[in-house]
Amino acid sequence: MQRYSAFSLFSEALRGHTGWERAWRSPEPGGFYDIIIVGAGGHGLATAYYLAKNHAARSIAVLEKGWLGGGNTGRNTTIIRSNYLQDDSAAIYEKARSLYESLSQELNLNLMFSPRGVMMLAQTHHEARGYIRIANANQYQGIETEYIPPSRVKELCPIISIDGPRYPILGALWQPRGGTARHDAVAWGYARACCSLGVDIIENCEVTGINRDAGGVTGVTTTKGDIGCKKLGIVVAGHSGKLASMAGFRLPIESVALQALVSEPVKPCLDVVVMANTVHGYISQSDKGELVIGGGADGYNNYTQRGSFLHIEETVRALVETFPIISRLRMLRQWGGIVDMTGDRSPILSKTPVPGIFVNCGWGTGGFKSIPGSGWAMAELITLGEPGHLAAPFGLERFREGRFIDESVAAGVAH
Amino acid sequence: MLKFECPYCHCGVDETELVPGGEAHIRREGPGADDEAFEKYLFLRENPVGVHFERWRHAFGCGKWFHVARCTQTMEVFGTYPAQTLEPPRPIQKAVNSRRAG
Ligand SMILES: Cc1cc2nc3c(=O)[nH]c(=O)nc-3n(C[C@H](O)[C@H](O)[C@H](O)COP(=O)(O)OP(=O)(O)OC[C@H]3O[C@@H](n4cnc5c(N)ncnc54)[C@H](O)[C@@H]3O)c2cc1C
Ligand SMILES: [Zn+2]
């Protein structure tokens, strides 16, 4: 695989950019693979990459019904943070965040990882107490976060109104090493790296059935024919329930729409990520100058990739109150993604009732930040057939055993 | 914007007046039920790509819970009905079948 570098860019410029190769191969499916991953979103591609890289798996295919990265991975607002309360969540999200730090170099593609700092505003006393508790928990977990007063909030983010009439800002949970990255590039980077390790990534190939016998999974039926496998990883976010029903089991998942929007581009005015969870809105500024905005998820089942106007209005209202300076900005684009919400709002990385089938789903409104850690843990789970320490707490059995991961900060709000 | 008819108020209501309540017709398990039954009751959901029977509350109106038959892929609404029933009533089933033959 061709390597990208300043030198290759320079020499290609001299010959009119005629010598670039495809970023990844586009093969026809083979008849059989040791491991098939369904879904070429960030989590599916990262799983395939770490299977090949960490576990020397060589016969892997990733099947994608549309185009690579066209699901939630290409639709999110790219916030990366790891300031969770529970040790189990903190471990996997921090693993992911720390992998992001050197991922551009590792994948040889600029992911535009920008650890500009993430600020979560406390706008009620209850929220303030919650964030102080998280800051304390993070200290024990070795994750650098801090609870900061309103004066510091204003210093870090001058355009914010700290004494709004309804929800004045009481403080914030500040993670200086959180930030954003370019979401498409994460999918493309993993795809390229997978490809150079021999993984077949097959786009426009929808899985329509899962084949099994008494011993477990034997393969899948797709729009490009039947493909056999020894192990199957289902990594399809909002469509997990559909794939599970093909395999004959159910999941504790409901699929709902989550939306985002961007404004017209303006001069730099915001160089941190700000999240306001009480009023349901969060915001950052892209390199192009657009304000990238998100809010709450719809409350009802939906597969249309469109959400309700209700929530856009709610989000925009909340942000105008928090940042009065943006009140006359026009919005350019708005879109939705179908997110997979579990009963305790924490993800699932698990074996399933069918031998050989593994699921990775339930990241809901907040799984962009976790892509590298999730792929890492999922590769371990598929290889060993048992979860390692990162995945172990996230098994499906927790819903039967009542052993939930009570991560209240993840509840229903996008991040 | 979703719009339904409240089967109690007999008038059209907007999504803004309503609160969604998830899958309908889930049977509560009694005391003495095992963990599996409770997992099913509390967490396992149909989550279909297609026809979904679901609960809504006319929160900013009469305050009552009612049920809706709706397609999660096209947003088509087949009808609404009062919540005091264990399964979708015949007219609703008929409306669904006539639009979703086979
Ligand atoms: C508007 C919005 C904002 C968000 N903001 C953030 C944020 O700021 N920070 C954050 O951390 N997270 C955020 N998220 C969540 C994050 O985007 C997701 O958790 C994450 O991208 C999920 O990745 P994935 O690989 O699991 O799923 P996806 O990227 O959705 O990939 C799943 C793939 O499976 C494919 N597929 C489905 N069915 C089949 C089939 N039958 N056969 C073959 N392929 C199939 C799909 O086409 C899709 O490409 C946001 C999400 C949305 C929608
Ligand atoms: Zn009513």
XYZ file of C-alpha atoms in Angstrom, chain A residues 194-338:
145
model
C -7.092 -3.068 7.108
C -6.564 -3.329 3.399
C -2.797 -3.350 3.710
C -3.110 -6.197 6.231
C -5.106 -8.244 3.706
C -8.650 -7.666 4.977
C -11.339 -7.727 2.241
C -13.705 -4.767 2.632
C -16.792 -5.393 0.506
C -19.125 -2.446 0.026
C -22.656 -2.577 -1.413
C -23.040 -6.025 0.104
C -26.011 -6.294 2.458
C -26.308 -9.250 4.797
C -29.856 -10.577 4.410
C -29.612 -13.824 6.354
C -27.431 -15.636 8.842
C -26.797 -19.331 8.300
C -26.244 -21.703 11.170
C -26.381 -25.362 12.093
C -26.506 -27.139 15.437
C -22.860 -26.274 16.081
C -23.264 -22.532 15.534
C -22.794 -20.041 12.733
C -21.773 -21.292 9.270
C -21.997 -18.139 7.172
C -24.168 -15.369 5.825
C -26.456 -14.776 2.878
C -25.812 -11.456 1.161
C -26.873 -9.484 -1.883
C -23.602 -10.738 -3.401
C -24.296 -14.415 -2.633
C -23.597 -16.811 0.233
C -20.338 -16.456 2.125
C -19.152 -18.990 4.689
C -17.330 -18.228 7.945
C -16.191 -19.716 11.238
C -16.884 -16.624 13.301
C -19.215 -13.700 12.775
C -19.067 -10.253 14.354
C -22.244 -8.151 14.138
C -21.282 -4.464 14.329
C -24.203 -2.598 12.762
C -25.315 -0.032 15.392
C -28.995 0.852 14.789
C -29.581 -2.283 12.724
C -28.387 -4.712 15.415
C -31.915 -5.851 16.239
C -32.523 -6.790 12.625
C -29.328 -8.842 12.390
C -30.031 -10.507 15.753
C -33.460 -11.579 14.547
C -31.807 -13.153 11.466
C -29.684 -15.203 13.862
C -32.674 -16.054 16.047
C -32.155 -14.017 19.217
C -33.295 -10.680 20.595
C -31.337 -7.750 21.977
C -32.122 -5.181 24.667
C -31.911 -2.444 22.043
C -34.182 0.197 20.594
C -33.264 2.259 17.536
C -34.018 5.963 17.593
C -32.994 9.001 15.562
C -30.355 11.428 16.746
C -29.757 14.608 14.773
C -27.031 17.149 14.222
C -26.746 20.403 12.312
C -24.096 22.866 11.200
C -24.225 26.621 10.812
C -22.811 28.807 8.086
C -19.052 29.245 8.539
C -17.867 32.113 10.723
C -14.498 33.332 11.997
C -12.937 31.365 14.859
C -14.934 32.058 18.031
C -14.937 28.781 19.961
C -11.837 26.639 20.451
C -13.180 24.109 22.948
C -16.103 21.661 22.874
C -18.997 22.733 25.087
C -21.738 20.371 26.208
C -24.832 21.513 28.080
C -26.607 18.350 29.123
C -29.366 19.897 31.229
C -30.702 21.948 28.355
C -29.748 19.325 25.709
C -27.307 21.017 23.408
C -23.634 20.852 22.562
C -21.413 22.739 20.205
C -17.940 22.984 18.698
C -16.424 24.837 15.761
C -15.008 22.984 12.766
C -11.833 23.979 10.940
C -14.032 25.383 8.178
C -15.644 27.683 10.729
C -19.050 25.993 10.905
C -20.559 25.542 14.331
C -21.288 21.834 14.740
C -24.369 21.373 16.869
C -26.159 18.430 18.404
C -28.813 17.768 20.990
C -31.128 15.156 22.369
C -32.364 11.980 20.696
C -35.972 11.374 19.702
C -37.886 9.145 22.074
C -39.491 6.761 19.601
C -38.356 3.918 17.342
C -37.253 5.115 13.952
C -35.206 3.804 11.015
C -35.620 6.740 8.632
C -32.383 8.643 9.402
C -34.547 11.738 9.843
C -35.506 13.154 13.190
C -38.165 15.471 14.542
C -38.177 19.255 14.165
C -39.114 19.352 17.802
C -35.632 18.380 18.906
C -33.858 20.707 16.506
C -35.854 23.570 17.930
C -35.150 22.480 21.482
C -31.422 22.222 20.799
C -31.136 25.526 19.018
C -33.171 27.282 21.694
C -30.882 25.920 24.416
C -27.748 26.996 22.593
C -28.988 30.480 21.767
C -29.681 30.945 25.455
C -26.189 29.748 26.364
C -24.414 31.576 23.503
C -26.536 34.669 22.694
C -23.931 35.732 20.109
C -25.047 32.942 17.722
C -28.706 33.946 17.639
C -28.577 35.322 14.088
C -26.535 32.556 12.499
C -28.153 30.592 9.709
C -28.067 26.822 9.697
C -26.672 25.133 6.601
C -27.356 21.422 6.931
C -29.171 19.047 9.242
C -29.178 15.250 9.270
C -29.975 12.236 11.413
C -28.499 8.874 12.294
C -30.128 5.807 13.793
